[in-house]
Coordinates of C-alpha atoms in Angstrom, one line a residue:
Chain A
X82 CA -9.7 5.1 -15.8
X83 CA -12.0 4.3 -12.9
X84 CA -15.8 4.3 -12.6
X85 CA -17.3 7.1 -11.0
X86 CA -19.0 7.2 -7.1
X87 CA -21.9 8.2 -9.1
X88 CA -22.2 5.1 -11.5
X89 CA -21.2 2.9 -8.9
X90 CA -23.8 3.8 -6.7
X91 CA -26.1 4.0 -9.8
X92 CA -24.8 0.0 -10.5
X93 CA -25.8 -0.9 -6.8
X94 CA -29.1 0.6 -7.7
X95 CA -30.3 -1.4 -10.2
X96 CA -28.8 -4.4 -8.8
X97 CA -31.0 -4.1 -6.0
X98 CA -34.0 -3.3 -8.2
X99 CA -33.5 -6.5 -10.2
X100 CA -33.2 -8.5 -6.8
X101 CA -36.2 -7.1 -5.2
X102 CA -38.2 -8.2 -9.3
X103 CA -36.5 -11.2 -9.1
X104 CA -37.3 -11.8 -5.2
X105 CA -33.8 -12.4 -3.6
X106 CA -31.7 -10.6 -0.9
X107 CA -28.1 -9.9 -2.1
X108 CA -24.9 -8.3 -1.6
X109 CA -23.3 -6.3 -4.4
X110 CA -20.6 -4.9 -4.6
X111 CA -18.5 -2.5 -7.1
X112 CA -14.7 -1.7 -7.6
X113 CA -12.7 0.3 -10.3
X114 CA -10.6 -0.4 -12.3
X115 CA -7.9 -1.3 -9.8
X116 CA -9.6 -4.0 -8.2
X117 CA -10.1 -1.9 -5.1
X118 CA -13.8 -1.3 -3.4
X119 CA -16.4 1.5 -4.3
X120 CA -20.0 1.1 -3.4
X121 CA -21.0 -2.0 -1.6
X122 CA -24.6 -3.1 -0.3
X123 CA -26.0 -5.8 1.6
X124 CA -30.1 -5.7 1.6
X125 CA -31.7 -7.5 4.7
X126 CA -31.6 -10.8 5.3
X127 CA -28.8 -11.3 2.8
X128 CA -26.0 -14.0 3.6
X129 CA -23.4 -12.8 6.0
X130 CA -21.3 -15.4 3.7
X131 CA -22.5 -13.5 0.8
X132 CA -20.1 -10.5 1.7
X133 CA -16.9 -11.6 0.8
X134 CA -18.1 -13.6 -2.2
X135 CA -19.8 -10.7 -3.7
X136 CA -15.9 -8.4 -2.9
X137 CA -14.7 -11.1 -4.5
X138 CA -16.7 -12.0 -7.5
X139 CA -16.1 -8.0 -8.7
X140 CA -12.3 -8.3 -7.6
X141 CA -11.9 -11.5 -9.8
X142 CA -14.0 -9.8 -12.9
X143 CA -11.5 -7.2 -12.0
X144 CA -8.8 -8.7 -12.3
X145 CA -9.0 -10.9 -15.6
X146 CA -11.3 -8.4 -17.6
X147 CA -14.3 -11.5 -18.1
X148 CA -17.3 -12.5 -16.1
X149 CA -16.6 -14.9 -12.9
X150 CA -18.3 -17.8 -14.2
X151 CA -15.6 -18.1 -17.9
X152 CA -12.8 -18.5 -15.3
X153 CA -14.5 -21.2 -13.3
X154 CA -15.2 -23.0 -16.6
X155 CA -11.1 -22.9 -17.1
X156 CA -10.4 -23.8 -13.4
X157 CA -12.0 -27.0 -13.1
X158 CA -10.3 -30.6 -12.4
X159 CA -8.3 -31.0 -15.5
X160 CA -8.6 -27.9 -16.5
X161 CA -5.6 -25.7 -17.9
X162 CA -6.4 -23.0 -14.8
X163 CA -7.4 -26.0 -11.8
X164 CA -6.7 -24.6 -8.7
X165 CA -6.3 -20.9 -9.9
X166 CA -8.7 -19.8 -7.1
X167 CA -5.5 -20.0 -4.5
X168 CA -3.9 -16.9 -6.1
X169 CA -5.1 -12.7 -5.2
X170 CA -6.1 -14.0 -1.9
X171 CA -9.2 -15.7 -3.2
X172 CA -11.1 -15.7 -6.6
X173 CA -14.3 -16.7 -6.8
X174 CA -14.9 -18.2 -10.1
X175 CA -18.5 -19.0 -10.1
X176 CA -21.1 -16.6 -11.7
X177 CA -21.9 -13.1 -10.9
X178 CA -19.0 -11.1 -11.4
X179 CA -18.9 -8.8 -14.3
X180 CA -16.5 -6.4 -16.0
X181 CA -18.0 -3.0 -16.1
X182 CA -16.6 -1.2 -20.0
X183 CA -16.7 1.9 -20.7
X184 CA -18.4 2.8 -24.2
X185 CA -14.9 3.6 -25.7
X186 CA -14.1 -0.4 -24.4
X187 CA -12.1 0.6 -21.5
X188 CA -12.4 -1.3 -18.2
X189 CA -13.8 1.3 -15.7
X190 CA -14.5 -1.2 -12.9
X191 CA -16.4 -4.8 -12.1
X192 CA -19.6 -5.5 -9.8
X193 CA -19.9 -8.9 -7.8
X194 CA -23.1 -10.1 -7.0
X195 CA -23.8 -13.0 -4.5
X196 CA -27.0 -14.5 -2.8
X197 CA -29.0 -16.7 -4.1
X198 CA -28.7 -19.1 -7.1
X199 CA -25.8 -18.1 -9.4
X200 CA -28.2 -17.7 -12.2
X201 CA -30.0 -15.0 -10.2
X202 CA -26.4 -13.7 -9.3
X203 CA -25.5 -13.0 -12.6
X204 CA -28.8 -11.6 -13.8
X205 CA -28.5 -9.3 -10.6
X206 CA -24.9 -8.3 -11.5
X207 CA -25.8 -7.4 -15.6
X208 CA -28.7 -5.4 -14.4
X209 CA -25.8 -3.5 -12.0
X210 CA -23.2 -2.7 -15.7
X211 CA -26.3 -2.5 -18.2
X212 CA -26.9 1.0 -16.1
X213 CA -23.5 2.3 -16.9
X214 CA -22.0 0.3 -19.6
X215 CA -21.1 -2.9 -21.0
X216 CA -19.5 -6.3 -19.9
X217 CA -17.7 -7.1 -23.0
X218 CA -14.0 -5.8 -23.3
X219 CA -12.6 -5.5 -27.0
X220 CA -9.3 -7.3 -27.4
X221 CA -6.7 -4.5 -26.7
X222 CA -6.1 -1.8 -25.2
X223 CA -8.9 -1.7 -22.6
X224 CA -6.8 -0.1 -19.6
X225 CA -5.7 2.6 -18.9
Chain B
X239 CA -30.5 -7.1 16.9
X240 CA -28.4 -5.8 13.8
X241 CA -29.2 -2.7 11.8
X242 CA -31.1 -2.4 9.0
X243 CA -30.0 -1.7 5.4
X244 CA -32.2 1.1 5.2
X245 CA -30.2 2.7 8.4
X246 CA -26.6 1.8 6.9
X247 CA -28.1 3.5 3.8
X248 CA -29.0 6.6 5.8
X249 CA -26.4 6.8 7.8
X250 CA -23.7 6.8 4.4
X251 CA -25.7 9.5 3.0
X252 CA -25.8 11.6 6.1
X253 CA -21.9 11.0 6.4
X254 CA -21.3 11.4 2.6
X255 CA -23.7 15.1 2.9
X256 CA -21.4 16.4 5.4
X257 CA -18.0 15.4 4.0
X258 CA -19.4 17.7 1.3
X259 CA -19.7 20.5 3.5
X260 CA -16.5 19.8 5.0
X261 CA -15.1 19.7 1.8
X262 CA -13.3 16.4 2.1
X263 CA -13.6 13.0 0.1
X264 CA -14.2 10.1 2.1
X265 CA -14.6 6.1 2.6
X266 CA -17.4 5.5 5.3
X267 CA -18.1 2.0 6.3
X268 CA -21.2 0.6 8.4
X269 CA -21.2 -3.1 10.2
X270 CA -23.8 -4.7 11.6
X271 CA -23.8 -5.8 15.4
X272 CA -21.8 -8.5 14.6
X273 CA -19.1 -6.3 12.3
X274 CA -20.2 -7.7 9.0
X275 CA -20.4 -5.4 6.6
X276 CA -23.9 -3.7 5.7
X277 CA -22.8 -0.8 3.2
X278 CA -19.5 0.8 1.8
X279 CA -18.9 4.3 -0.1
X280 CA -16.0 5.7 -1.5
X281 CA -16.3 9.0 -2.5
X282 CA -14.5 10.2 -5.7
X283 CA -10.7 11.0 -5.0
X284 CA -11.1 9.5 -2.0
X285 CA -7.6 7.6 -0.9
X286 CA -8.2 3.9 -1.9
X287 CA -6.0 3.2 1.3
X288 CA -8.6 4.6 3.3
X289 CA -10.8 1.9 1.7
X290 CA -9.5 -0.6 4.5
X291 CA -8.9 1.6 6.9
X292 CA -12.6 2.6 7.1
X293 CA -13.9 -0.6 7.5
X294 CA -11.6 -1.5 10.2
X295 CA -12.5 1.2 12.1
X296 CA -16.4 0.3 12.1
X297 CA -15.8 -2.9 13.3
X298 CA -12.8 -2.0 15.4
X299 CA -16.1 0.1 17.6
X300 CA -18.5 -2.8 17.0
X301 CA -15.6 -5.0 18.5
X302 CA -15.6 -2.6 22.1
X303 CA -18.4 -0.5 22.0
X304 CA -16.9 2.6 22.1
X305 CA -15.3 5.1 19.8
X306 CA -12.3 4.2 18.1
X307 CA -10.2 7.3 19.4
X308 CA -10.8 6.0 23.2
X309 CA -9.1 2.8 22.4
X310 CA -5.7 4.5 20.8
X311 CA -5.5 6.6 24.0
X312 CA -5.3 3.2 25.9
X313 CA -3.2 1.3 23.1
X314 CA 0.0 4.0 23.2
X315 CA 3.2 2.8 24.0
X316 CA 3.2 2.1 28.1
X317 CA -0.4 2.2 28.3
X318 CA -2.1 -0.6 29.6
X319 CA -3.3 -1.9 26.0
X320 CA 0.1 -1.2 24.1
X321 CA -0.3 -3.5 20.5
X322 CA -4.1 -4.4 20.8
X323 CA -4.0 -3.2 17.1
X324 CA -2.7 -6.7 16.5
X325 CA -5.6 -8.8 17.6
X326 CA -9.0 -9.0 15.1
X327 CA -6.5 -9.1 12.0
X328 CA -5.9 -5.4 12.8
X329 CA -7.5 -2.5 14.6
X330 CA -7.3 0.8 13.6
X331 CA -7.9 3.0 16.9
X332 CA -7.7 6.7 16.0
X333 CA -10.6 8.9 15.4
X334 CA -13.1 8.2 13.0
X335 CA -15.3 5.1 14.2
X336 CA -17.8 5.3 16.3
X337 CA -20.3 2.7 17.6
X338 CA -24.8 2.9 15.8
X339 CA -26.8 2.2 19.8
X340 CA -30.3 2.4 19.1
X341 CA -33.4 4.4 21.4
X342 CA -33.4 1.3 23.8
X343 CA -29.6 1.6 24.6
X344 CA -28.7 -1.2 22.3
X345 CA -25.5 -1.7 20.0
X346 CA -26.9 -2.2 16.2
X347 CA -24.0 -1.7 14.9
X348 CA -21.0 1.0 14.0
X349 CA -19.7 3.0 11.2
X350 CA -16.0 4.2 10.4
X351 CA -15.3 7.1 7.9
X352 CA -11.5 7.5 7.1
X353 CA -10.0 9.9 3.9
X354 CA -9.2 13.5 5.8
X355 CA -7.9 14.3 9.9
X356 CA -8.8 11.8 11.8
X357 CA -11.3 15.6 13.4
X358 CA -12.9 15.4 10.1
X359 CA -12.9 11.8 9.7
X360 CA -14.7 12.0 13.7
X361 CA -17.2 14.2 12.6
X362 CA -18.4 12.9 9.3
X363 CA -19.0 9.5 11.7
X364 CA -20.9 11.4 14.3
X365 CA -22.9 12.9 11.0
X366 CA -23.7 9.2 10.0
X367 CA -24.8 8.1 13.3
X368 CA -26.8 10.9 14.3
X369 CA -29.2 9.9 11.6
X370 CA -30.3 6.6 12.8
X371 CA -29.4 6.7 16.7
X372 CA -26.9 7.0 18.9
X373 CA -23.3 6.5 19.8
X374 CA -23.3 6.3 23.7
X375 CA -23.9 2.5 25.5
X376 CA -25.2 2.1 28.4
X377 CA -23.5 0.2 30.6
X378 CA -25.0 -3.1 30.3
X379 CA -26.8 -5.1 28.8
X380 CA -25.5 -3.5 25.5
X381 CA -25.5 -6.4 22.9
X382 CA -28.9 -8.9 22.6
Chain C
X277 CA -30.4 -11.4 17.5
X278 CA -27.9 -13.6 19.4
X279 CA -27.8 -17.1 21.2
X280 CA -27.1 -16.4 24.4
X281 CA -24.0 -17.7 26.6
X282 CA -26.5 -19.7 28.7
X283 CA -27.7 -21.5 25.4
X284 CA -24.5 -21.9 23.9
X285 CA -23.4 -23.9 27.2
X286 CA -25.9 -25.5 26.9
X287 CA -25.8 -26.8 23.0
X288 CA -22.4 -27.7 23.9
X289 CA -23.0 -29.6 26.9
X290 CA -25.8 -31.6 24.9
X291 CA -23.6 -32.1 22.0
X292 CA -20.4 -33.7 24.4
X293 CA -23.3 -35.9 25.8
X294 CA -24.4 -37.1 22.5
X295 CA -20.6 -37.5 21.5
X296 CA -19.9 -39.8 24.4
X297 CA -22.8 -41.9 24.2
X298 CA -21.7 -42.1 20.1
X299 CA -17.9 -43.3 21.9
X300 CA -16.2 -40.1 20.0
X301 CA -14.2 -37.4 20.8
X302 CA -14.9 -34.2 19.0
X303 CA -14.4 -30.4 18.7
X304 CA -17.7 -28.4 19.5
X305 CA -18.3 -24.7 18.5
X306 CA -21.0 -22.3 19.1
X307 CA -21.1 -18.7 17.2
X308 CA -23.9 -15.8 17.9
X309 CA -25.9 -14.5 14.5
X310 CA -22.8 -12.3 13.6
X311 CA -20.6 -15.4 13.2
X312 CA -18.6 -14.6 16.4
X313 CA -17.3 -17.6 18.7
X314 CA -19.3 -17.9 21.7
X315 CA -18.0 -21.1 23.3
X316 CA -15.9 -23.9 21.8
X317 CA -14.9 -27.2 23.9
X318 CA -12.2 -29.9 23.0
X319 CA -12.8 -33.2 24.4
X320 CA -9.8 -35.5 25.7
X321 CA -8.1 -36.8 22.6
X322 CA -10.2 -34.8 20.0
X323 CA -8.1 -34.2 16.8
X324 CA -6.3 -30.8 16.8
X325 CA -7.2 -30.6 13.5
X326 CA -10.8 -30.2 14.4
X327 CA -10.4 -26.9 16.4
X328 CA -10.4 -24.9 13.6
X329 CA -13.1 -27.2 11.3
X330 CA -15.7 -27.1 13.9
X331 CA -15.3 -23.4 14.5
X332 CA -15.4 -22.9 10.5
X333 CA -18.4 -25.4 10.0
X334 CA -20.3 -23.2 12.9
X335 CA -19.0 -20.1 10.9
X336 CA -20.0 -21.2 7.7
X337 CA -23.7 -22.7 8.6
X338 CA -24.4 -19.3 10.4
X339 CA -22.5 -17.3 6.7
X340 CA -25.5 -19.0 4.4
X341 CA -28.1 -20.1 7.2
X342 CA -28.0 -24.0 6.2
X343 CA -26.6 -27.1 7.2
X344 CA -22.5 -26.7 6.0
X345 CA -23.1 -30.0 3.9
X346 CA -26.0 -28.8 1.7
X347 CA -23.5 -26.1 0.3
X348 CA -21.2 -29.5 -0.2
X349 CA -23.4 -30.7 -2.7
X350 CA -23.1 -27.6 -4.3
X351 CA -19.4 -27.0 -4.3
X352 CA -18.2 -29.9 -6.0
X353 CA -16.2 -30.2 -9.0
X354 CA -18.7 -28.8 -12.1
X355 CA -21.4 -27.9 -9.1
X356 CA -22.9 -24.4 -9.4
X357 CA -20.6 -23.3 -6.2
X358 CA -17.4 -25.2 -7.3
X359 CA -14.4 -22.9 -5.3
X360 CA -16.6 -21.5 -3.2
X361 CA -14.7 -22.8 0.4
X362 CA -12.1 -19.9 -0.8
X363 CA -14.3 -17.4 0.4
X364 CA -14.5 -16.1 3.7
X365 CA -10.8 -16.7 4.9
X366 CA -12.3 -20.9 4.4
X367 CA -15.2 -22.3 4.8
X368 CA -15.9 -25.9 5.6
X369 CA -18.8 -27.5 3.4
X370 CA -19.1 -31.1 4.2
X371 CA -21.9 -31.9 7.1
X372 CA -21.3 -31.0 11.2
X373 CA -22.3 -27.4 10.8
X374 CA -26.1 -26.6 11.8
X375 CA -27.9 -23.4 12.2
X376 CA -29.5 -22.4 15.4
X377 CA -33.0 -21.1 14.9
X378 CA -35.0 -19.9 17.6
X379 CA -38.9 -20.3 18.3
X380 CA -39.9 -16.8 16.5
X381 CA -38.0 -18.6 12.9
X382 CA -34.8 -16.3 13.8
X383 CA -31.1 -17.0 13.2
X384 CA -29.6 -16.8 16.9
X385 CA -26.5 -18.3 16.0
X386 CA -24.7 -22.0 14.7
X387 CA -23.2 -25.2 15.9
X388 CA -20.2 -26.7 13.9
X389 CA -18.7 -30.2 15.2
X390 CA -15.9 -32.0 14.4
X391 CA -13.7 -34.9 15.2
X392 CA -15.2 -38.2 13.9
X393 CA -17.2 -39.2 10.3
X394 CA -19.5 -36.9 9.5
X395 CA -22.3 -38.7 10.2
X396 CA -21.5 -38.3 13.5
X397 CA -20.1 -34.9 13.4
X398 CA -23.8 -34.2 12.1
X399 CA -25.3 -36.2 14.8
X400 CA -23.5 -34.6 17.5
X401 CA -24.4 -31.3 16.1
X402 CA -28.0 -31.7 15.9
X403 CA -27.8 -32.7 19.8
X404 CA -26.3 -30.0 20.3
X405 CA -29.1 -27.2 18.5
X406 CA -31.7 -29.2 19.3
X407 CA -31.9 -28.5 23.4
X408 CA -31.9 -25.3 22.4
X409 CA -34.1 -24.4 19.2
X410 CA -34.0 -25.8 15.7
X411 CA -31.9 -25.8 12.7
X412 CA -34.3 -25.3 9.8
X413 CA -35.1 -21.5 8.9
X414 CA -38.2 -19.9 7.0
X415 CA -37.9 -18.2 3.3
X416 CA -37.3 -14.9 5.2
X417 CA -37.1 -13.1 6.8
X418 CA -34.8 -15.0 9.2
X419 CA -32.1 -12.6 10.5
X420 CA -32.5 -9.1 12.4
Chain D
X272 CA 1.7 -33.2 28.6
X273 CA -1.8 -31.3 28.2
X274 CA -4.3 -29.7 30.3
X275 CA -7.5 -32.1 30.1
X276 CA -10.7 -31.0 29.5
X277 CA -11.9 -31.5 33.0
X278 CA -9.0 -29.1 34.0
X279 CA -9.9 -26.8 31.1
X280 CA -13.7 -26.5 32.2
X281 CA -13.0 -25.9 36.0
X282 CA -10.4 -23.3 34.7
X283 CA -12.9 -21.6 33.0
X284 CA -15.8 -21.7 35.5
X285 CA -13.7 -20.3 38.1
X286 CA -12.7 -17.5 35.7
X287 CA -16.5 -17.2 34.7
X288 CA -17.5 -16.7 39.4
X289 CA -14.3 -14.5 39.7
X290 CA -15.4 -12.0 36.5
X291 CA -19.3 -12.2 38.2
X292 CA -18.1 -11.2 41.5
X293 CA -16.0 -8.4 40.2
X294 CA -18.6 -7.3 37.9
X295 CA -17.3 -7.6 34.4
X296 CA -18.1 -9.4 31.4
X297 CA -15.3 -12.0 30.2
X298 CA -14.1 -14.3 27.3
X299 CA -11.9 -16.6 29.1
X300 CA -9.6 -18.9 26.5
X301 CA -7.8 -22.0 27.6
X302 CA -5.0 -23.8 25.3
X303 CA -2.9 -27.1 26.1
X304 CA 0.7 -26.9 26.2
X305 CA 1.0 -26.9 22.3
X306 CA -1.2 -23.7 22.1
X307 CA -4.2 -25.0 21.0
X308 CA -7.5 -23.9 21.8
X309 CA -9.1 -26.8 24.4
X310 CA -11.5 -24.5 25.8
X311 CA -13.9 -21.0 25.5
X312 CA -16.5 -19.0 26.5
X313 CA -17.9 -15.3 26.5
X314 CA -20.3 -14.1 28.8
X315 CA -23.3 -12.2 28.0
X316 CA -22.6 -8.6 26.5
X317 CA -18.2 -9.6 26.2
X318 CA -16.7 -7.4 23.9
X319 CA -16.8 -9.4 20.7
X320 CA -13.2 -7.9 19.9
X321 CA -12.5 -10.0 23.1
X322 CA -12.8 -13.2 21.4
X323 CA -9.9 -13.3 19.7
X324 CA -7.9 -10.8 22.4
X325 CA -8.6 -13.7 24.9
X326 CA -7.1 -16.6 22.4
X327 CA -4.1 -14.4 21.6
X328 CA -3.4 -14.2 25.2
X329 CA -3.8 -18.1 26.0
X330 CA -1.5 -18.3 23.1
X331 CA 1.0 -15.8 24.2
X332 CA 1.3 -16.8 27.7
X333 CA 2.0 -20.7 26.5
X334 CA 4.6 -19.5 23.5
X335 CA 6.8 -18.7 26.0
X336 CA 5.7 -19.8 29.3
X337 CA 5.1 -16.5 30.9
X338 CA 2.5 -14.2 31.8
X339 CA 1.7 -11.9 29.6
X340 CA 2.3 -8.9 30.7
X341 CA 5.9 -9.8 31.4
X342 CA 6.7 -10.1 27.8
X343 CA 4.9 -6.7 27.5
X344 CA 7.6 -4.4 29.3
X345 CA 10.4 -6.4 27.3
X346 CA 8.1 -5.6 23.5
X347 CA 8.1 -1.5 24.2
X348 CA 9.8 1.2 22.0
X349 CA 13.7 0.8 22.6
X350 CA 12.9 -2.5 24.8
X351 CA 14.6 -5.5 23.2
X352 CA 11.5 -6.8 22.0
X353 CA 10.1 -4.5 20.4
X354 CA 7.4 -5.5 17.6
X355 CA 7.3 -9.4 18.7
X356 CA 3.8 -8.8 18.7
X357 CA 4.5 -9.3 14.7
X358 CA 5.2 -13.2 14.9
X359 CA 3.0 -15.9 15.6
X360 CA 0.4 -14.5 13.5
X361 CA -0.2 -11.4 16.2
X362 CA 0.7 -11.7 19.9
X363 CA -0.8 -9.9 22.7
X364 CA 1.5 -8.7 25.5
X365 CA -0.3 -6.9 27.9
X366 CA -1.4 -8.9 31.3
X367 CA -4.7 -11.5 31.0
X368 CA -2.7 -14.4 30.3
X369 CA -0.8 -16.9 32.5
X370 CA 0.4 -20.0 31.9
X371 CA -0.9 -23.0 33.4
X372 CA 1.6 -25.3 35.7
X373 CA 1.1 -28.5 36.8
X374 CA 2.6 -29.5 40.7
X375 CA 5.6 -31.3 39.0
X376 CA 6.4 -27.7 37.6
X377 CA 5.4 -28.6 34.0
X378 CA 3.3 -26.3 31.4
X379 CA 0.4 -28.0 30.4
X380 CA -1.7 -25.0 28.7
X381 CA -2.2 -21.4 29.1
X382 CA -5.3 -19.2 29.9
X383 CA -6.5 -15.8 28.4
X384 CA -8.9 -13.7 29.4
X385 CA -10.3 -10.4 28.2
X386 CA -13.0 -7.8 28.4
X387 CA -12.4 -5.8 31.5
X388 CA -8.9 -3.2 32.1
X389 CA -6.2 -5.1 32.0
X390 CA -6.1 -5.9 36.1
X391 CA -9.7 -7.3 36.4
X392 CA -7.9 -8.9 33.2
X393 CA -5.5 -10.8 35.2
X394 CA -6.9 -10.8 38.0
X395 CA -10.0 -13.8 36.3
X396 CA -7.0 -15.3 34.8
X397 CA -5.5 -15.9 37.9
X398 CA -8.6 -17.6 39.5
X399 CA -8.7 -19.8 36.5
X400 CA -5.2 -21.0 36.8
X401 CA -5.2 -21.6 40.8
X402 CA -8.4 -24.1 40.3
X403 CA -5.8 -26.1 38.7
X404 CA -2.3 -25.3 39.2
X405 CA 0.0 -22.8 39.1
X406 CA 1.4 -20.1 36.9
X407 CA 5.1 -19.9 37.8
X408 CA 7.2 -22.4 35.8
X409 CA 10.9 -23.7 37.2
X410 CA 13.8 -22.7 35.2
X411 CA 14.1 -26.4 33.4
X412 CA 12.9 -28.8 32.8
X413 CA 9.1 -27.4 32.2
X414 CA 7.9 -28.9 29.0
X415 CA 7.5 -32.9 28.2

């Protein structure tokens, strides 16, 4: 099950409300449930840089059903997933990449947000999934 | 001089309105005058290869200045620019992307549609640039 | 808005100065505001290794408009950024990557050097953007 | 044995007068005789799809001491080198690049140049090789 055009452009919405409150320029991006790109937005003046980390921040929620930044606590020097960042191309393990759940607790898609502070990131990115749903995912089943 | 996110928002809407007409479900891509991305949309039921193939195709007319469909008639086998696909980590030169030149004759940027014929794919471009500019280039200077 | 060919001859003929007076051989690279190589110079007996780091510290200082080795501090093991040189097909963090800022405050483009410590790398790059504008950019906006 | 960076520069200002006089804008690319990039530049309003079109070239012509059009009519459908465009992380086979020959009749780089049809192509290339040698290799021995 995939998240709709219309969510994820409602997701990129928000977002971009929260970053004008908050005072940042951003790029945010949304994918479904297969990791591959809906809605993406970069507001002026954003980084250029920002792109890909944003793509990748919502591929990487994507891809392991949690938020960026519980990865990147896992993938540090000693940690059991160091180095984890190498596989898919490129993770981004850092903050600002959310799963987007569906009220029945199925994965529908994740948003990546990147562009200023990674605090900001990730207040911009649960602004994008408190729109249309939830970022926590119940233990099993959540795809299908 | 790149466009602003308030064009590449037009422009996707304009492109998105007449795919609807058209009846078909596309992916149209804008970049900015240096082929960084500005905005994404995938329709629903839109091919998820065309996710790619879009975006290529906007900055495949950023990269030359001129419509994608020009290039492939250049690029075919015994024509003088046989394989340029394979520079720029691919180009995709069929129909469908076209370059954004603003009122003073300056490239701002481009946008590539892809997800129907590369006719409908063409016009759904021409939709999306129509809204914010043009897609002819003088001859030079083109790029500031 | 982008540096000019002119300018970028320029930063790079100021930075080889700068490098020979220092006694080091190094890798210079200019990009315009859309990250895009505009001239690039290897001096006799510069590393090979240092093609592709100068042109991805010039890359990277033009992705996030700062000096590449402010984003170092950042990306270290348990740092806010930690991972984050995966993005972008690599980006190069420590310093020898400076932004090019013109007069009006606006990003025209970025230097990136390398071939000797980066103190000197840094050096050499700052020769190199300052005959030509500065390297420090205001809140915003800063790119157009 | 290498082209030096003296060599490379007076390749590429030649290149840079012969693309002025014919009225085009260039990226010219120089590499030594192990393919790596010594050299670059793009003119004012280039093709930014050039860039890399120019490198590829360079590249080409040195990987198998040739020009590159040569290799071109041997890569067509049926010819027997069809799709070698696919190694080397993307060739380019149609003319621009020529090796570059010192008077002992040994390679010592390559030049690529792009952003014009393919004769006003080679024909800058060509000026930027006869500043400093020649492009026609002996049969063997031609690299040391």
């Amino acid at each position: 099950m995939h998240v709709t055009f219309e969510e994820a452009q409602q997701a990129v919405e928000a977002a971009i409300k929260k970053a004008e409150e908050v005072g940042t320029q951003m790029c945010i991006a949304v994918v479904d449930s297969g990791a591959n790109l809906k809605a993406f937005a970069r507001m002026n003046d954003a980084w250029v840089g920002s792109i890909d980390i944003a793509i990748k921040k919502a591929k990487t929620a994507c891809f392991f059903g949690m938020p960026t930044g519980q990865i990147g606590k896992l993938s540090q020097p000693a940690g059991p997933l160091f180095g984890i960042e190498h596989s898919n191309e490129g993770l981004i393990t850092f903050p600002g990449g959310l799963p987007i759940v569906n009220t029945e607790g199925i994965l529908i898609g994740a948003i990546g947000v990147s562009g200023s502070s990674v605090e900001n990131d990730h207040l911009v990115a649960k602004a994008g999934v408190e729109i249309v749903g939830l970022s926590d995912l119940p233990e099993h089943p959540w795809r299908t």
